[in-house]
PDB file of C-alpha atoms in Angstrom:
ATOM      1  CA  UNK Z   1     -20.798-155.644-138.616  1.00 55.00           C
ATOM      2  CA  UNK Z   2     -18.823-154.367-141.501  1.00 68.00           C
ATOM      3  CA  UNK Z   3     -15.522-152.488-141.162  1.00 71.00           C
ATOM      4  CA  UNK Z   4     -16.328-149.054-141.645  1.00 68.00           C
ATOM      5  CA  UNK Z   5     -19.346-149.853-138.652  1.00 73.00           C
ATOM      6  CA  UNK Z   6     -16.487-150.767-136.592  1.00 93.00           C
ATOM      7  CA  UNK Z   7     -13.999-148.405-137.098  1.00 96.00           C
ATOM      8  CA  UNK Z   8     -16.399-145.792-136.816  1.00 96.00           C
ATOM      9  CA  UNK Z   9     -17.706-147.585-133.507  1.00 96.00           C
ATOM     10  CA  UNK Z  10     -13.629-147.558-131.827  1.00 97.00           C
ATOM     11  CA  UNK Z  11     -13.540-143.889-132.405  1.00 98.00           C
ATOM     12  CA  UNK Z  12     -16.692-142.850-131.172  1.00 97.00           C
ATOM     13  CA  UNK Z  13     -16.310-145.075-127.832  1.00 98.00           C
ATOM     14  CA  UNK Z  14     -12.298-143.231-127.592  1.00 98.00           C
ATOM     15  CA  UNK Z  15     -13.721-139.859-128.058  1.00 97.00           C
ATOM     16  CA  UNK Z  16     -16.642-140.683-125.225  1.00 98.00           C
ATOM     17  CA  UNK Z  17     -14.769-142.976-123.021  1.00 98.00           C
ATOM     18  CA  UNK Z  18     -11.677-139.973-122.799  1.00 98.00           C
ATOM     19  CA  UNK Z  19     -13.353-136.644-123.031  1.00 98.00           C
ATOM     20  CA  UNK Z  20     -16.697-137.096-121.269  1.00 98.00           C
ATOM     21  CA  UNK Z  21     -16.001-140.478-118.876  1.00 98.00           C
ATOM     22  CA  UNK Z  22     -12.339-139.506-118.218  1.00 98.00           C
ATOM     23  CA  UNK Z  23     -11.900-143.245-118.767  1.00 98.00           C
ATOM     24  CA  UNK Z  24      -7.764-142.912-119.139  1.00 97.00           C
ATOM     25  CA  UNK Z  25      -7.852-146.845-119.384  1.00 98.00           C
ATOM     26  CA  UNK Z  26      -9.298-146.296-123.053  1.00 98.00           C
ATOM     27  CA  UNK Z  27      -5.800-145.270-124.148  1.00 98.00           C
ATOM     28  CA  UNK Z  28      -4.585-148.849-123.797  1.00 97.00           C
ATOM     29  CA  UNK Z  29      -7.549-150.640-124.826  1.00 97.00           C
ATOM     30  CA  UNK Z  30      -7.935-148.489-128.578  1.00 98.00           C
ATOM     31  CA  UNK Z  31      -4.742-146.720-128.898  1.00 98.00           C
ATOM     32  CA  UNK Z  32      -1.553-148.726-130.265  1.00 98.00           C
ATOM     33  CA  UNK Z  33       1.388-148.693-128.231  1.00 97.00           C
ATOM     34  CA  UNK Z  34       2.915-146.851-130.796  1.00 97.00           C
ATOM     35  CA  UNK Z  35       0.308-144.726-132.259  1.00 98.00           C
ATOM     36  CA  UNK Z  36       1.354-141.556-133.786  1.00 98.00           C
ATOM     37  CA  UNK Z  37      -0.042-138.124-132.320  1.00 95.00           C
ATOM     38  CA  UNK Z  38      -0.619-135.254-133.864  1.00 95.00           C
ATOM     39  CA  UNK Z  39      -1.957-132.746-131.455  1.00 84.00           C
ATOM     40  CA  UNK Z  40      -1.327-128.740-130.860  1.00 79.00           C
ATOM     41  CA  UNK Z  41       0.271-129.806-127.935  1.00 73.00           C
ATOM     42  CA  UNK Z  42       2.782-131.075-130.186  1.00 81.00           C
ATOM     43  CA  UNK Z  43       3.223-134.213-132.551  1.00 92.00           C
ATOM     44  CA  UNK Z  44       4.739-137.815-130.196  1.00 92.00           C
ATOM     45  CA  UNK Z  45       4.613-141.329-130.404  1.00 96.00           C
ATOM     46  CA  UNK Z  46       3.491-143.846-127.845  1.00 97.00           C
ATOM     47  CA  UNK Z  47       0.650-144.352-125.503  1.00 97.00           C
ATOM     48  CA  UNK Z  48       2.337-142.721-122.707  1.00 96.00           C
ATOM     49  CA  UNK Z  49       3.018-138.920-124.321  1.00 93.00           C
ATOM     50  CA  UNK Z  50      -0.657-139.150-125.546  1.00 93.00           C
ATOM     51  CA  UNK Z  51      -1.526-139.808-121.450  1.00 95.00           C
ATOM     52  CA  UNK Z  52       0.201-136.559-121.123  1.00 91.00           C
ATOM     53  CA  UNK Z  53      -1.348-134.873-123.393  1.00 88.00           C
ATOM     54  CA  UNK Z  54      -4.906-135.697-122.133  1.00 93.00           C
ATOM     55  CA  UNK Z  55      -3.770-134.942-118.876  1.00 95.00           C
ATOM     56  CA  UNK Z  56      -3.392-131.258-119.920  1.00 93.00           C
ATOM     57  CA  UNK Z  57      -6.481-130.769-121.250  1.00 95.00           C
ATOM     58  CA  UNK Z  58      -8.686-132.912-118.790  1.00 97.00           C
ATOM     59  CA  UNK Z  59      -6.404-131.195-115.798  1.00 98.00           C
ATOM     60  CA  UNK Z  60      -7.225-127.979-117.681  1.00 98.00           C
ATOM     61  CA  UNK Z  61     -11.033-128.240-118.116  1.00 98.00           C
ATOM     62  CA  UNK Z  62     -12.170-130.913-115.846  1.00 98.00           C
ATOM     63  CA  UNK Z  63     -15.930-131.068-116.416  1.00 98.00           C
ATOM     64  CA  UNK Z  64     -15.279-131.053-120.557  1.00 97.00           C
ATOM     65  CA  UNK Z  65     -17.919-131.809-122.606  1.00 98.00           C
ATOM     66  CA  UNK Z  66     -17.383-133.296-125.944  1.00 98.00           C
ATOM     67  CA  UNK Z  67     -20.495-133.564-128.510  1.00 98.00           C
ATOM     68  CA  UNK Z  68     -19.781-135.125-131.758  1.00 98.00           C
ATOM     69  CA  UNK Z  69     -21.665-133.699-134.505  1.00 97.00           C
ATOM     70  CA  UNK Z  70     -20.589-135.915-137.710  1.00 98.00           C
ATOM     71  CA  UNK Z  71     -18.754-139.000-137.807  1.00 98.00           C
ATOM     72  CA  UNK Z  72     -17.117-139.938-141.428  1.00 98.00           C
ATOM     73  CA  UNK Z  73     -15.246-142.888-142.333  1.00 97.00           C
ATOM     74  CA  UNK Z  74     -13.844-143.464-145.080  1.00 95.00           C
ATOM     75  CA  UNK Z  75     -11.349-146.699-145.474  1.00 94.00           C
ATOM     76  CA  UNK Z  76      -8.935-146.925-142.371  1.00 96.00           C
ATOM     77  CA  UNK Z  77      -9.702-143.025-141.614  1.00 98.00           C
ATOM     78  CA  UNK Z  78     -12.251-141.673-139.394  1.00 98.00           C
ATOM     79  CA  UNK Z  79     -13.520-138.322-138.627  1.00 99.00           C
ATOM     80  CA  UNK Z  80     -15.225-136.721-136.107  1.00 99.00           C
ATOM     81  CA  UNK Z  81     -16.184-133.138-135.822  1.00 98.00           C
ATOM     82  CA  UNK Z  82     -17.089-132.342-132.134  1.00 98.00           C
ATOM     83  CA  UNK Z  83     -18.275-129.279-130.025  1.00 98.00           C
ATOM     84  CA  UNK Z  84     -16.994-129.247-126.418  1.00 98.00           C
ATOM     85  CA  UNK Z  85     -17.442-126.963-123.318  1.00 98.00           C
ATOM     86  CA  UNK Z  86     -15.997-126.743-120.083  1.00 98.00           C
ATOM     87  CA  UNK Z  87     -14.250-124.105-117.238  1.00 98.00           C
ATOM     88  CA  UNK Z  88     -10.977-123.349-117.383  1.00 98.00           C
ATOM     89  CA  UNK Z  89     -10.145-124.679-113.805  1.00 98.00           C
ATOM     90  CA  UNK Z  90      -6.547-125.602-113.960  1.00 98.00           C
ATOM     91  CA  UNK Z  91      -3.167-123.803-116.121  1.00 97.00           C
ATOM     92  CA  UNK Z  92      -2.958-124.386-119.750  1.00 95.00           C
ATOM     93  CA  UNK Z  93      -0.729-123.043-122.160  1.00 91.00           C
ATOM     94  CA  UNK Z  94       0.629-120.876-119.497  1.00 94.00           C
ATOM     95  CA  UNK Z  95      -2.534-119.084-118.254  1.00 96.00           C
ATOM     96  CA  UNK Z  96      -3.563-119.455-115.107  1.00 96.00           C
ATOM     97  CA  UNK Z  97      -7.304-121.158-113.674  1.00 97.00           C
ATOM     98  CA  UNK Z  98      -9.682-118.103-114.266  1.00 97.00           C
ATOM     99  CA  UNK Z  99     -13.040-119.886-114.036  1.00 97.00           C
ATOM    100  CA  UNK Z 100     -14.322-119.146-116.530  1.00 97.00           C
ATOM    101  CA  UNK Z 101     -16.595-121.160-119.414  1.00 98.00           C
ATOM    102  CA  UNK Z 102     -14.724-122.629-122.652  1.00 98.00           C
ATOM    103  CA  UNK Z 103     -17.060-123.682-125.770  1.00 98.00           C
ATOM    104  CA  UNK Z 104     -14.999-124.901-128.544  1.00 97.00           C
ATOM    105  CA  UNK Z 105     -15.156-126.829-131.770  1.00 97.00           C
ATOM    106  CA  UNK Z 106     -12.777-129.240-133.503  1.00 97.00           C
ATOM    107  CA  UNK Z 107     -12.159-131.520-135.674  1.00 98.00           C
ATOM    108  CA  UNK Z 108     -10.292-135.391-134.542  1.00 98.00           C
ATOM    109  CA  UNK Z 109      -8.986-137.868-137.409  1.00 99.00           C
ATOM    110  CA  UNK Z 110      -8.080-141.816-136.192  1.00 99.00           C
ATOM    111  CA  UNK Z 111      -6.299-143.887-138.171  1.00 99.00           C
ATOM    112  CA  UNK Z 112      -7.437-147.215-137.203  1.00 98.00           C
ATOM    113  CA  UNK Z 113      -5.736-150.700-138.267  1.00 96.00           C
ATOM    114  CA  UNK Z 114      -6.700-154.235-136.319  1.00 90.00           C
ATOM    115  CA  UNK Z 115      -9.115-152.905-133.573  1.00 94.00           C
ATOM    116  CA  UNK Z 116      -6.396-150.208-132.536  1.00 97.00           C
ATOM    117  CA  UNK Z 117      -5.994-146.579-132.822  1.00 98.00           C
ATOM    118  CA  UNK Z 118      -2.072-146.175-135.131  1.00 98.00           C
ATOM    119  CA  UNK Z 119      -2.593-142.469-135.778  1.00 98.00           C
ATOM    120  CA  UNK Z 120      -4.463-139.007-134.545  1.00 97.00           C
ATOM    121  CA  UNK Z 121      -4.637-135.781-135.473  1.00 98.00           C
ATOM    122  CA  UNK Z 122      -6.560-132.746-133.369  1.00 96.00           C
ATOM    123  CA  UNK Z 123      -7.281-129.780-134.442  1.00 96.00           C
ATOM    124  CA  UNK Z 124      -9.714-127.094-132.904  1.00 95.00           C
ATOM    125  CA  UNK Z 125      -9.414-122.984-133.104  1.00 91.00           C
ATOM    126  CA  UNK Z 126      -6.600-122.513-130.260  1.00 92.00           C
ATOM    127  CA  UNK Z 127      -6.732-118.926-130.853  1.00 93.00           C
ATOM    128  CA  UNK Z 128     -10.377-118.614-130.318  1.00 95.00           C
ATOM    129  CA  UNK Z 129      -9.817-121.265-127.069  1.00 96.00           C
ATOM    130  CA  UNK Z 130      -7.021-118.821-125.745  1.00 96.00           C
ATOM    131  CA  UNK Z 131      -8.736-115.762-126.087  1.00 96.00           C
ATOM    132  CA  UNK Z 132     -11.948-116.893-124.589  1.00 96.00           C
ATOM    133  CA  UNK Z 133      -9.892-117.893-120.998  1.00 96.00           C
ATOM    134  CA  UNK Z 134      -7.479-114.587-121.570  1.00 91.00           C
ATOM    135  CA  UNK Z 135     -11.250-112.281-121.061  1.00 70.00           C
ATOM    136  CA  UNK Z 136      -9.850-112.268-117.302  1.00 55.00           C
TER     137      UNK Z 136
END
C-alpha cells in the first residue's frame, strides 16, 4: 500500500464507522487528540468536541446512512463527496423532532498525518436540510 491508499483508507474507515456503524470509538482510534474541526455547528479543537458534534447529528438522525460518491486524495488531504439519508427523530438546531425523512449531500475534507486525522472540514447545504425538517 502506498501513502495515498493508506490516507484514503483512513478517511473512508472513519466515515463508514462513525456515520453508518455509529461507532464512536473510531474518534479515539483515528483522530489526533488535538484535531482541528471545522463544522457547520462551529470550529473546535480536540476529540471531545468532535464527539459532541457527532452525537448532535446521530441523536437527531439516528438512522443516518451515508454513501461516498467520490474519494480524492492529494498529498495529505482526502476529499469525500457523499450523500446522506435519515429521519429527523430528535431536536436539531432548535427544531424539535418531526419524524420527517431527510436527504442531503456534502463534502468532507480530512488532513492526515502519521495515520491520524489532524484536521477536518465538513460542508453541506444546511439550508436545504433545515428546509426539509421545517416543512411540518
